[in-house]
Amino acid sequence: MDSKTQVQILAQKIKKELGELIDGDYIFLDLPYYTNIGDTLIWKGTEDFLISAGKTCVYRSSIETYIKPTISKDTVILLQGGGNFGDIWRRHTDFVLEILKDFPENKVIILPQTVHYKSIEVLKSDALQMSQHQNLYICARDTKTFDLVTQYFKVKGVLLLPDMAFCIDQSFLDRYKVKSVDKILFFKRKDVEKADYEFDKYIQEQDVDVREWPSMDKNLLASRLIILLSICRKRLPFKMFFKKLTDWYAIHIYMPFLLRIGIRFISSYNKVYSTRLHGAILSVLLDKSVVFFDNSYGKNSSFYKSWLQEVDTVHFISKTE
């Protein structure tokens, strides 16, 4: 199957199944005000999907700028999807638990997530706390996560849905993509999710750029400004003002900036080797040839098996090959 067809199939699946759940105005929380463009692609896809859903957003925030809003019991609470549900990126799951306690009667939807726990005790504790909420829906981003959530989390509903980035409007991608050059990208993550491969065994081309997301360059002015706003919120008076200013800057300036440089980055290459999930997803969205490696705990392989193994331009390399 070609990539464009699969992208359309996945986007329609999200619109049909998730669209039916969002039956009122909503708040959208845990927005990614940081340098990971992958999470920003999820955010953009969610926003484009929500436009088509036809409901009104009454409040948006990140974890850091969150101020408990006054909302009716009919307001739907949406929590950003991604790969941070579990005990690796702990602050995100702790925030979910906080929201569930603050809003015990509202419909809460955790958007498509990969769930991973190193500790079975922490998993059981989180599952017990979340299962006490009477109106919680968890969207699993792959079949492995779906099975795990179904087994441990006794919630109102569990959906199997792909990553929200597949809902990004194609015209937006077309606006920022550039003409590719005859070069190859090795998109190599460097954080705690990095995988152990003998990459030289699989990447044999000579002219290869080894890169991370360009947004992770600490000298970028836009990223330095978001850090400066964070410092101001913590150290200066008028914290409410700086929280609102951070929300405005992140939504209207920082998110569009990250998306623009991310799309230009991937679109400039003919072929992509990627250890990052959204390096592969954005490559598929831009109809690139991509060779996909796993991360440290199997997130990428689970996602590939769930949604991408029928795509002609995607080749996955397991650790056993």
PDB file of C-alpha atoms in Angstrom:
ATOM      1  CA  MET A   1       0.000   0.000   0.000  1.00  0.00           C
ATOM      2  CA  ASP A   2       1.256   3.513  -0.769  1.00  0.00           C
ATOM      3  CA  SER A   3       1.798   5.925   2.129  1.00  0.00           C
ATOM      4  CA  LYS A   4      -0.861   8.464   1.095  1.00  0.00           C
ATOM      5  CA  THR A   5      -3.596   5.825   1.114  1.00  0.00           C
ATOM      6  CA  GLN A   6      -2.602   4.554   4.552  1.00  0.00           C
ATOM      7  CA  VAL A   7      -2.445   8.071   5.984  1.00  0.00           C
ATOM      8  CA  GLN A   8      -6.000   8.700   4.780  1.00  0.00           C
ATOM      9  CA  ILE A   9      -7.206   5.402   6.277  1.00  0.00           C
ATOM     10  CA  LEU A  10      -5.637   6.163   9.666  1.00  0.00           C
ATOM     11  CA  ALA A  11      -6.944   9.735   9.749  1.00  0.00           C
ATOM     12  CA  GLN A  12     -10.468   8.555   8.972  1.00  0.00           C
ATOM     13  CA  LYS A  13     -10.303   5.928  11.701  1.00  0.00           C
ATOM     14  CA  ILE A  14      -9.436   8.618  14.256  1.00  0.00           C
ATOM     15  CA  LYS A  15     -12.143  10.996  13.014  1.00  0.00           C
ATOM     16  CA  LYS A  16     -14.831   8.328  13.116  1.00  0.00           C
ATOM     17  CA  GLU A  17     -14.085   6.661  16.450  1.00  0.00           C
ATOM     18  CA  LEU A  18     -12.745   9.588  18.467  1.00  0.00           C
ATOM     19  CA  GLY A  19     -15.108  12.120  16.959  1.00  0.00           C
ATOM     20  CA  GLU A  20     -18.063  10.235  18.387  1.00  0.00           C
ATOM     21  CA  LEU A  21     -16.646  10.546  21.921  1.00  0.00           C
ATOM     22  CA  ILE A  22     -16.160  14.325  21.926  1.00  0.00           C
ATOM     23  CA  ASP A  23     -19.772  15.345  22.394  1.00  0.00           C
ATOM     24  CA  GLY A  24     -19.322  18.788  23.942  1.00  0.00           C
ATOM     25  CA  ASP A  25     -16.974  21.702  24.433  1.00  0.00           C
ATOM     26  CA  TYR A  26     -13.563  20.685  25.749  1.00  0.00           C
ATOM     27  CA  ILE A  27     -10.331  21.658  27.462  1.00  0.00           C
ATOM     28  CA  PHE A  28      -7.008  20.402  26.061  1.00  0.00           C
ATOM     29  CA  LEU A  29      -4.176  19.777  28.535  1.00  0.00           C
ATOM     30  CA  ASP A  30      -0.527  18.672  28.763  1.00  0.00           C
ATOM     31  CA  LEU A  31       0.499  20.586  25.643  1.00  0.00           C
ATOM     32  CA  PRO A  32       4.190  20.109  24.785  1.00  0.00           C
ATOM     33  CA  TYR A  33       5.947  23.446  25.318  1.00  0.00           C
ATOM     34  CA  TYR A  34       9.379  21.910  24.729  1.00  0.00           C
ATOM     35  CA  THR A  35      11.809  21.047  21.934  1.00  0.00           C
ATOM     36  CA  ASN A  36      10.561  17.604  20.852  1.00  0.00           C
ATOM     37  CA  ILE A  37       9.029  18.225  17.415  1.00  0.00           C
ATOM     38  CA  GLY A  38       7.475  14.752  17.492  1.00  0.00           C
ATOM     39  CA  ASP A  39       5.180  15.767  20.326  1.00  0.00           C
ATOM     40  CA  THR A  40       4.442  19.026  18.505  1.00  0.00           C
ATOM     41  CA  LEU A  41       3.320  17.023  15.453  1.00  0.00           C
ATOM     42  CA  ILE A  42       0.907  15.143  17.724  1.00  0.00           C
ATOM     43  CA  TRP A  43      -0.369  18.474  19.032  1.00  0.00           C
ATOM     44  CA  LYS A  44      -0.883  19.864  15.519  1.00  0.00           C
ATOM     45  CA  GLY A  45      -2.675  16.730  14.348  1.00  0.00           C
ATOM     46  CA  THR A  46      -4.963  16.917  17.365  1.00  0.00           C
ATOM     47  CA  GLU A  47      -5.795  20.574  16.700  1.00  0.00           C
ATOM     48  CA  ASP A  48      -6.597  19.824  13.036  1.00  0.00           C
ATOM     49  CA  PHE A  49      -8.792  16.904  14.099  1.00  0.00           C
ATOM     50  CA  LEU A  50     -10.616  19.061  16.660  1.00  0.00           C
ATOM     51  CA  ILE A  51     -11.441  21.654  14.008  1.00  0.00           C
ATOM     52  CA  SER A  52     -13.254  18.940  12.068  1.00  0.00           C
ATOM     53  CA  ALA A  53     -15.025  17.795  15.258  1.00  0.00           C
ATOM     54  CA  GLY A  54     -16.761  21.176  15.411  1.00  0.00           C
ATOM     55  CA  LYS A  55     -16.621  21.724  19.172  1.00  0.00           C
ATOM     56  CA  THR A  56     -15.236  24.694  21.108  1.00  0.00           C
ATOM     57  CA  CYS A  57     -12.019  24.678  23.148  1.00  0.00           C
ATOM     58  CA  VAL A  58     -12.566  26.675  26.348  1.00  0.00           C
ATOM     59  CA  TYR A  59      -9.057  26.252  27.812  1.00  0.00           C
ATOM     60  CA  ARG A  60      -5.590  25.013  26.764  1.00  0.00           C
ATOM     61  CA  SER A  61      -2.381  24.633  28.758  1.00  0.00           C
ATOM     62  CA  SER A  62       0.809  22.700  29.384  1.00  0.00           C
ATOM     63  CA  ILE A  63       1.543  21.004  32.704  1.00  0.00           C
ATOM     64  CA  GLU A  64       3.671  23.982  33.751  1.00  0.00           C
ATOM     65  CA  THR A  65       1.075  26.655  32.938  1.00  0.00           C
ATOM     66  CA  TYR A  66      -1.977  24.722  34.139  1.00  0.00           C
ATOM     67  CA  ILE A  67      -4.411  26.594  36.358  1.00  0.00           C
ATOM     68  CA  LYS A  68      -7.482  24.596  37.352  1.00  0.00           C
ATOM     69  CA  PRO A  69     -10.332  26.037  35.261  1.00  0.00           C
ATOM     70  CA  THR A  70     -13.950  26.374  36.312  1.00  0.00           C
ATOM     71  CA  ILE A  71     -15.885  24.176  33.886  1.00  0.00           C
ATOM     72  CA  SER A  72     -19.252  22.451  33.764  1.00  0.00           C
ATOM     73  CA  LYS A  73     -19.637  18.698  34.225  1.00  0.00           C
ATOM     74  CA  ASP A  74     -20.462  18.445  30.510  1.00  0.00           C
ATOM     75  CA  THR A  75     -17.057  19.761  29.425  1.00  0.00           C
ATOM     76  CA  VAL A  76     -14.815  17.063  27.942  1.00  0.00           C
ATOM     77  CA  ILE A  77     -11.203  16.919  29.151  1.00  0.00           C
ATOM     78  CA  LEU A  78      -8.608  15.917  26.544  1.00  0.00           C
ATOM     79  CA  LEU A  79      -5.069  14.943  27.511  1.00  0.00           C
ATOM     80  CA  GLN A  80      -2.301  15.065  24.903  1.00  0.00           C
ATOM     81  CA  GLY A  81      -1.287  11.766  23.352  1.00  0.00           C
ATOM     82  CA  GLY A  82       2.241  10.463  22.807  1.00  0.00           C
ATOM     83  CA  GLY A  83       4.659   8.047  24.415  1.00  0.00           C
ATOM     84  CA  ASN A  84       4.880   9.362  27.975  1.00  0.00           C
ATOM     85  CA  PHE A  85       2.283   7.222  29.799  1.00  0.00           C
ATOM     86  CA  GLY A  86       4.032   5.117  32.444  1.00  0.00           C
ATOM     87  CA  ASP A  87       7.114   5.481  34.615  1.00  0.00           C
ATOM     88  CA  ILE A  88       9.803   6.759  32.227  1.00  0.00           C
ATOM     89  CA  TRP A  89       8.451  10.295  31.677  1.00  0.00           C
ATOM     90  CA  ARG A  90       6.701  10.318  35.034  1.00  0.00           C
ATOM     91  CA  ARG A  91       5.456  13.898  35.325  1.00  0.00           C
ATOM     92  CA  HIS A  92       2.900  13.346  32.546  1.00  0.00           C
ATOM     93  CA  THR A  93       1.232  10.388  34.262  1.00  0.00           C
ATOM     94  CA  ASP A  94       1.274  12.207  37.597  1.00  0.00           C
ATOM     95  CA  PHE A  95      -0.534  15.072  35.866  1.00  0.00           C
ATOM     96  CA  VAL A  96      -3.201  12.669  34.564  1.00  0.00           C
ATOM     97  CA  LEU A  97      -3.791  11.459  38.122  1.00  0.00           C
ATOM     98  CA  GLU A  98      -4.117  15.064  39.291  1.00  0.00           C
ATOM     99  CA  ILE A  99      -6.713  15.853  36.619  1.00  0.00           C
ATOM    100  CA  LEU A 100      -8.753  12.756  37.434  1.00  0.00           C
ATOM    101  CA  LYS A 101      -8.926  13.816  41.089  1.00  0.00           C
ATOM    102  CA  ASP A 102      -9.817  17.423  40.194  1.00  0.00           C
ATOM    103  CA  PHE A 103     -12.636  16.417  37.815  1.00  0.00           C
ATOM    104  CA  PRO A 104     -14.227  13.175  39.063  1.00  0.00           C
ATOM    105  CA  GLU A 105     -17.419  13.538  36.983  1.00  0.00           C
ATOM    106  CA  ASN A 106     -16.202  14.938  33.646  1.00  0.00           C
ATOM    107  CA  LYS A 107     -15.531  12.767  30.638  1.00  0.00           C
ATOM    108  CA  VAL A 108     -11.731  12.462  30.404  1.00  0.00           C
ATOM    109  CA  ILE A 109     -10.076  11.179  27.223  1.00  0.00           C
ATOM    110  CA  ILE A 110      -6.386  10.272  27.160  1.00  0.00           C
ATOM    111  CA  LEU A 111      -5.524  10.658  23.484  1.00  0.00           C
ATOM    112  CA  PRO A 112      -3.521   7.895  21.703  1.00  0.00           C
ATOM    113  CA  GLN A 113      -0.654   6.858  23.961  1.00  0.00           C
ATOM    114  CA  THR A 114       1.990   4.179  24.129  1.00  0.00           C
ATOM    115  CA  VAL A 115       1.932   2.802  27.680  1.00  0.00           C
ATOM    116  CA  HIS A 116       5.118   1.400  29.186  1.00  0.00           C
ATOM    117  CA  TYR A 117       6.069   0.548  32.753  1.00  0.00           C
ATOM    118  CA  LYS A 118       9.355  -0.810  34.067  1.00  0.00           C
ATOM    119  CA  SER A 119       7.724  -1.460  37.446  1.00  0.00           C
ATOM    120  CA  ILE A 120       4.676  -3.712  37.719  1.00  0.00           C
ATOM    121  CA  GLU A 121       3.968  -2.208  41.157  1.00  0.00           C
ATOM    122  CA  VAL A 122       3.736   1.312  39.720  1.00  0.00           C
ATOM    123  CA  LEU A 123       1.571   0.005  36.884  1.00  0.00           C
ATOM    124  CA  LYS A 124      -0.888  -1.593  39.309  1.00  0.00           C
ATOM    125  CA  SER A 125      -0.975   1.513  41.481  1.00  0.00           C
ATOM    126  CA  ASP A 126      -1.717   3.801  38.524  1.00  0.00           C
ATOM    127  CA  ALA A 127      -4.308   1.392  37.153  1.00  0.00           C
ATOM    128  CA  LEU A 128      -6.084   1.231  40.527  1.00  0.00           C
ATOM    129  CA  GLN A 129      -6.208   5.022  40.864  1.00  0.00           C
ATOM    130  CA  MET A 130      -7.359   5.624  37.294  1.00  0.00           C
ATOM    131  CA  SER A 131      -9.957   2.872  37.482  1.00  0.00           C
ATOM    132  CA  GLN A 132     -11.709   4.767  40.276  1.00  0.00           C
ATOM    133  CA  HIS A 133     -12.735   7.451  37.787  1.00  0.00           C
ATOM    134  CA  GLN A 134     -16.161   6.670  36.355  1.00  0.00           C
ATOM    135  CA  ASN A 135     -15.821   8.420  32.981  1.00  0.00           C
ATOM    136  CA  LEU A 136     -12.273   7.810  31.731  1.00  0.00           C
ATOM    137  CA  TYR A 137     -11.419   6.722  28.193  1.00  0.00           C
ATOM    138  CA  ILE A 138      -7.890   5.636  27.248  1.00  0.00           C
ATOM    139  CA  CYS A 139      -6.780   5.571  23.616  1.00  0.00           C
ATOM    140  CA  ALA A 140      -4.057   2.992  23.005  1.00  0.00           C
ATOM    141  CA  ARG A 141      -1.587   3.820  20.218  1.00  0.00           C
ATOM    142  CA  ASP A 142      -0.685   0.205  19.412  1.00  0.00           C
ATOM    143  CA  THR A 143      -2.016  -3.299  19.999  1.00  0.00           C
ATOM    144  CA  LYS A 144       0.519  -4.092  22.738  1.00  0.00           C
ATOM    145  CA  THR A 145      -0.647  -1.046  24.700  1.00  0.00           C
ATOM    146  CA  PHE A 146      -4.292  -1.928  24.044  1.00  0.00           C
ATOM    147  CA  ASP A 147      -3.796  -5.385  25.553  1.00  0.00           C
ATOM    148  CA  LEU A 148      -1.971  -3.956  28.586  1.00  0.00           C
ATOM    149  CA  VAL A 149      -4.580  -1.271  29.263  1.00  0.00           C
ATOM    150  CA  THR A 150      -7.460  -3.714  28.791  1.00  0.00           C
ATOM    151  CA  GLN A 151      -5.886  -6.099  31.288  1.00  0.00           C
ATOM    152  CA  TYR A 152      -5.090  -3.638  34.086  1.00  0.00           C
ATOM    153  CA  PHE A 153      -7.205  -0.484  33.667  1.00  0.00           C
ATOM    154  CA  LYS A 154     -10.916  -0.961  34.378  1.00  0.00           C
ATOM    155  CA  VAL A 155     -12.103   2.256  32.757  1.00  0.00           C
ATOM    156  CA  LYS A 156     -15.179   3.421  30.823  1.00  0.00           C
ATOM    157  CA  GLY A 157     -13.630   2.639  27.459  1.00  0.00           C
ATOM    158  CA  VAL A 158     -10.403   1.639  25.694  1.00  0.00           C
ATOM    159  CA  LEU A 159      -9.894   2.505  22.031  1.00  0.00           C
ATOM    160  CA  LEU A 160      -7.176   1.335  19.639  1.00  0.00           C
ATOM    161  CA  LEU A 161      -6.202   4.377  17.556  1.00  0.00           C
ATOM    162  CA  PRO A 162      -3.100   5.523  15.631  1.00  0.00           C
ATOM    163  CA  ASP A 163      -0.988   8.570  16.406  1.00  0.00           C
ATOM    164  CA  MET A 164      -2.799  11.917  16.150  1.00  0.00           C
ATOM    165  CA  ALA A 165      -0.114  13.269  13.782  1.00  0.00           C
ATOM    166  CA  PHE A 166      -1.893  11.413  10.967  1.00  0.00           C
ATOM    167  CA  CYS A 167      -4.636  14.042  11.193  1.00  0.00           C
ATOM    168  CA  ILE A 168      -2.337  16.919  10.172  1.00  0.00           C
ATOM    169  CA  ASP A 169      -3.873  18.675   7.182  1.00  0.00           C
ATOM    170  CA  GLN A 170      -1.937  17.860   3.998  1.00  0.00           C
ATOM    171  CA  SER A 171      -2.055  21.481   2.837  1.00  0.00           C
ATOM    172  CA  PHE A 172      -0.129  22.459   5.984  1.00  0.00           C
ATOM    173  CA  LEU A 173       2.614  19.931   5.197  1.00  0.00           C
ATOM    174  CA  ASP A 174       2.751  21.111   1.579  1.00  0.00           C
ATOM    175  CA  ARG A 175       3.176  24.709   2.714  1.00  0.00           C
ATOM    176  CA  TYR A 176       6.496  24.066   4.442  1.00  0.00           C
ATOM    177  CA  LYS A 177       8.108  21.101   2.706  1.00  0.00           C
ATOM    178  CA  VAL A 178      11.157  21.824   0.551  1.00  0.00           C
ATOM    179  CA  LYS A 179      12.755  20.163  -2.428  1.00  0.00           C
ATOM    180  CA  SER A 180      14.854  17.181  -1.367  1.00  0.00           C
ATOM    181  CA  VAL A 181      18.545  16.863  -2.133  1.00  0.00           C
ATOM    182  CA  ASP A 182      20.401  13.659  -2.917  1.00  0.00           C
ATOM    183  CA  LYS A 183      21.286  12.999   0.720  1.00  0.00           C
ATOM    184  CA  ILE A 184      20.313  10.513   3.410  1.00  0.00           C
ATOM    185  CA  LEU A 185      19.340  11.220   7.020  1.00  0.00           C
ATOM    186  CA  PHE A 186      20.138   8.990   9.973  1.00  0.00           C
ATOM    187  CA  PHE A 187      17.732  10.305  12.602  1.00  0.00           C
ATOM    188  CA  LYS A 188      19.363   9.061  15.812  1.00  0.00           C
ATOM    189  CA  ARG A 189      17.803   9.735  19.205  1.00  0.00           C
ATOM    190  CA  LYS A 190      20.156  10.291  22.153  1.00  0.00           C
ATOM    191  CA  ASP A 191      17.909  10.201  25.221  1.00  0.00           C
ATOM    192  CA  VAL A 192      16.850   7.383  27.581  1.00  0.00           C
ATOM    193  CA  GLU A 193      14.838   5.681  24.808  1.00  0.00           C
ATOM    194  CA  LYS A 194      17.825   5.155  22.509  1.00  0.00           C
ATOM    195  CA  ALA A 195      18.197   1.575  21.277  1.00  0.00           C
ATOM    196  CA  ASP A 196      21.221  -0.686  21.025  1.00  0.00           C
ATOM    197  CA  TYR A 197      21.876  -1.565  17.364  1.00  0.00           C
ATOM    198  CA  GLU A 198      24.966  -2.138  15.254  1.00  0.00           C
ATOM    199  CA  PHE A 199      23.820   0.639  12.937  1.00  0.00           C
ATOM    200  CA  ASP A 200      26.823   0.318  10.588  1.00  0.00           C
ATOM    201  CA  LYS A 201      25.492  -3.096   9.646  1.00  0.00           C
ATOM    202  CA  TYR A 202      22.359  -1.540   8.148  1.00  0.00           C
ATOM    203  CA  ILE A 203      23.450   1.937   7.038  1.00  0.00           C
ATOM    204  CA  GLN A 204      26.046   1.436   4.361  1.00  0.00           C
ATOM    205  CA  GLU A 205      25.641   4.580   2.258  1.00  0.00           C
ATOM    206  CA  GLN A 206      28.545   7.026   2.371  1.00  0.00           C
ATOM    207  CA  ASP A 207      26.872  10.441   2.375  1.00  0.00           C
ATOM    208  CA  VAL A 208      24.709  10.271   5.517  1.00  0.00           C
ATOM    209  CA  ASP A 209      23.809  13.080   7.924  1.00  0.00           C
ATOM    210  CA  VAL A 210      23.501  11.932  11.547  1.00  0.00           C
ATOM    211  CA  ARG A 211      21.068  14.336  13.228  1.00  0.00           C
ATOM    212  CA  GLU A 212      18.514  14.856  15.989  1.00  0.00           C
ATOM    213  CA  TRP A 213      15.557  17.229  15.769  1.00  0.00           C
ATOM    214  CA  PRO A 214      16.954  20.659  14.777  1.00  0.00           C
ATOM    215  CA  SER A 215      14.896  22.195  17.591  1.00  0.00           C
ATOM    216  CA  MET A 216      17.226  20.543  20.104  1.00  0.00           C
ATOM    217  CA  ASP A 217      19.951  23.014  19.196  1.00  0.00           C
ATOM    218  CA  LYS A 218      20.169  25.027  22.421  1.00  0.00           C
ATOM    219  CA  ASN A 219      21.167  28.179  20.531  1.00  0.00           C
ATOM    220  CA  LEU A 220      17.796  28.549  18.822  1.00  0.00           C
ATOM    221  CA  LEU A 221      16.238  31.860  19.864  1.00  0.00           C
ATOM    222  CA  ALA A 222      12.679  30.504  19.917  1.00  0.00           C
ATOM    223  CA  SER A 223      13.660  27.710  22.323  1.00  0.00           C
ATOM    224  CA  ARG A 224      15.646  30.072  24.522  1.00  0.00           C
ATOM    225  CA  LEU A 225      12.583  32.318  24.816  1.00  0.00           C
ATOM    226  CA  ILE A 226      10.363  29.467  26.033  1.00  0.00           C
ATOM    227  CA  ILE A 227      13.017  28.665  28.658  1.00  0.00           C
ATOM    228  CA  LEU A 228      13.209  32.338  29.664  1.00  0.00           C
ATOM    229  CA  LEU A 229       9.443  32.462  30.154  1.00  0.00           C
ATOM    230  CA  SER A 230       9.681  29.374  32.352  1.00  0.00           C
ATOM    231  CA  ILE A 231      12.310  31.077  34.520  1.00  0.00           C
ATOM    232  CA  CYS A 232      10.142  34.205  34.796  1.00  0.00           C
ATOM    233  CA  ARG A 233       7.148  32.123  35.945  1.00  0.00           C
ATOM    234  CA  LYS A 234       9.197  30.613  38.761  1.00  0.00           C
ATOM    235  CA  ARG A 235      11.191  33.611  39.988  1.00  0.00           C
ATOM    236  CA  LEU A 236       9.249  36.799  39.335  1.00  0.00           C
ATOM    237  CA  PRO A 237       5.967  38.236  40.662  1.00  0.00           C
ATOM    238  CA  PHE A 238       2.868  38.167  38.448  1.00  0.00           C
ATOM    239  CA  LYS A 239       3.102  34.390  37.882  1.00  0.00           C
ATOM    240  CA  MET A 240      -0.400  34.341  36.400  1.00  0.00           C
ATOM    241  CA  PHE A 241       0.634  36.884  33.778  1.00  0.00           C
ATOM    242  CA  PHE A 242       3.698  34.869  32.777  1.00  0.00           C
ATOM    243  CA  LYS A 243       1.682  31.646  32.574  1.00  0.00           C
ATOM    244  CA  LYS A 244      -0.783  33.282  30.185  1.00  0.00           C
ATOM    245  CA  LEU A 245       2.057  34.833  28.200  1.00  0.00           C
ATOM    246  CA  THR A 246       3.740  31.418  27.927  1.00  0.00           C
ATOM    247  CA  ASP A 247       0.492  29.844  26.665  1.00  0.00           C
ATOM    248  CA  TRP A 248       0.097  32.578  24.037  1.00  0.00           C
ATOM    249  CA  TYR A 249       3.727  32.332  22.887  1.00  0.00           C
ATOM    250  CA  ALA A 250       3.720  28.514  22.732  1.00  0.00           C
ATOM    251  CA  ILE A 251       0.420  28.287  20.837  1.00  0.00           C
ATOM    252  CA  HIS A 252       0.886  31.129  18.367  1.00  0.00           C
ATOM    253  CA  ILE A 253       4.679  31.347  17.900  1.00  0.00           C
ATOM    254  CA  TYR A 254       6.583  28.337  19.205  1.00  0.00           C
ATOM    255  CA  MET A 255       4.380  25.517  17.882  1.00  0.00           C
ATOM    256  CA  PRO A 256       4.262  26.907  14.296  1.00  0.00           C
ATOM    257  CA  PHE A 257       8.022  27.506  14.412  1.00  0.00           C
ATOM    258  CA  LEU A 258       8.800  23.918  15.483  1.00  0.00           C
ATOM    259  CA  LEU A 259       6.469  22.461  12.868  1.00  0.00           C
ATOM    260  CA  ARG A 260       8.002  24.577  10.117  1.00  0.00           C
ATOM    261  CA  ILE A 261      11.608  23.588  10.869  1.00  0.00           C
ATOM    262  CA  GLY A 262      10.644  19.920  11.410  1.00  0.00           C
ATOM    263  CA  ILE A 263       8.850  19.611   8.067  1.00  0.00           C
ATOM    264  CA  ARG A 264      11.668  21.375   6.236  1.00  0.00           C
ATOM    265  CA  PHE A 265      14.204  19.142   7.969  1.00  0.00           C
ATOM    266  CA  ILE A 266      12.681  15.791   6.976  1.00  0.00           C
ATOM    267  CA  SER A 267      11.486  16.893   3.526  1.00  0.00           C
ATOM    268  CA  SER A 268      15.007  17.944   2.520  1.00  0.00           C
ATOM    269  CA  TYR A 269      16.217  14.300   2.419  1.00  0.00           C
ATOM    270  CA  ASN A 270      15.526  11.557  -0.106  1.00  0.00           C
ATOM    271  CA  LYS A 271      15.717   8.707   2.398  1.00  0.00           C
ATOM    272  CA  VAL A 272      15.457   8.526   6.181  1.00  0.00           C
ATOM    273  CA  TYR A 273      16.816   6.036   8.692  1.00  0.00           C
ATOM    274  CA  SER A 274      15.057   6.729  11.988  1.00  0.00           C
ATOM    275  CA  THR A 275      15.216   5.604  15.601  1.00  0.00           C
ATOM    276  CA  ARG A 276      12.522   8.159  16.493  1.00  0.00           C
ATOM    277  CA  LEU A 277       8.871   7.244  15.983  1.00  0.00           C
ATOM    278  CA  HIS A 278       7.951  10.656  14.621  1.00  0.00           C
ATOM    279  CA  GLY A 279      10.959  10.711  12.363  1.00  0.00           C
ATOM    280  CA  ALA A 280       9.282   7.733  10.705  1.00  0.00           C
ATOM    281  CA  ILE A 281       5.731   9.134  10.944  1.00  0.00           C
ATOM    282  CA  LEU A 282       6.685  12.484   9.426  1.00  0.00           C
ATOM    283  CA  SER A 283       8.586  10.636   6.690  1.00  0.00           C
ATOM    284  CA  VAL A 284       5.400   8.693   5.892  1.00  0.00           C
ATOM    285  CA  LEU A 285       3.348  11.904   5.903  1.00  0.00           C
ATOM    286  CA  LEU A 286       5.845  13.398   3.433  1.00  0.00           C
ATOM    287  CA  ASP A 287       5.931  10.208   1.314  1.00  0.00           C
ATOM    288  CA  LYS A 288       9.602   9.469   2.012  1.00  0.00           C
ATOM    289  CA  SER A 289      11.360   6.127   1.987  1.00  0.00           C
ATOM    290  CA  VAL A 290      12.106   5.267   5.621  1.00  0.00           C
ATOM    291  CA  VAL A 291      14.070   2.525   7.374  1.00  0.00           C
ATOM    292  CA  PHE A 292      12.770   2.259  10.911  1.00  0.00           C
ATOM    293  CA  PHE A 293      14.594   0.989  14.020  1.00  0.00           C
ATOM    294  CA  ASP A 294      13.142   0.165  17.430  1.00  0.00           C
ATOM    295  CA  ASN A 295      13.571   2.241  20.590  1.00  0.00           C
ATOM    296  CA  SER A 296      14.730   0.878  23.957  1.00  0.00           C
ATOM    297  CA  TYR A 297      11.482  -0.820  25.010  1.00  0.00           C
ATOM    298  CA  GLY A 298       9.675  -1.762  21.792  1.00  0.00           C
ATOM    299  CA  LYS A 299       7.501   1.303  21.214  1.00  0.00           C
ATOM    300  CA  ASN A 300       8.495   1.648  17.556  1.00  0.00           C
ATOM    301  CA  SER A 301       8.099  -2.026  16.681  1.00  0.00           C
ATOM    302  CA  SER A 302       4.643  -2.157  18.295  1.00  0.00           C
ATOM    303  CA  PHE A 303       3.543   0.912  16.379  1.00  0.00           C
ATOM    304  CA  TYR A 304       4.947  -0.435  13.104  1.00  0.00           C
ATOM    305  CA  LYS A 305       3.145  -3.771  13.504  1.00  0.00           C
ATOM    306  CA  SER A 306      -0.098  -2.006  14.378  1.00  0.00           C
ATOM    307  CA  TRP A 307      -0.243   0.588  11.582  1.00  0.00           C
ATOM    308  CA  LEU A 308       2.692   0.736   9.143  1.00  0.00           C
ATOM    309  CA  GLN A 309       3.704  -2.762   8.088  1.00  0.00           C
ATOM    310  CA  GLU A 310       1.540  -2.603   4.950  1.00  0.00           C
ATOM    311  CA  VAL A 311       3.147   0.653   3.728  1.00  0.00           C
ATOM    312  CA  ASP A 312       5.449   0.049   0.752  1.00  0.00           C
ATOM    313  CA  THR A 313       7.923   2.821   1.631  1.00  0.00           C
ATOM    314  CA  VAL A 314       8.530   1.690   5.251  1.00  0.00           C
ATOM    315  CA  HIS A 315      11.021  -1.021   6.173  1.00  0.00           C
ATOM    316  CA  PHE A 316      11.436  -2.026   9.832  1.00  0.00           C
ATOM    317  CA  ILE A 317      14.627  -3.562  11.188  1.00  0.00           C
ATOM    318  CA  SER A 318      14.153  -5.582  14.375  1.00  0.00           C
ATOM    319  CA  LYS A 319      16.932  -6.146  16.885  1.00  0.00           C
ATOM    320  CA  THR A 320      17.022  -9.826  15.953  1.00  0.00           C
ATOM    321  CA  GLU A 321      17.844  -9.303  12.278  1.00  0.00           C
TER     322      GLU A 321
END
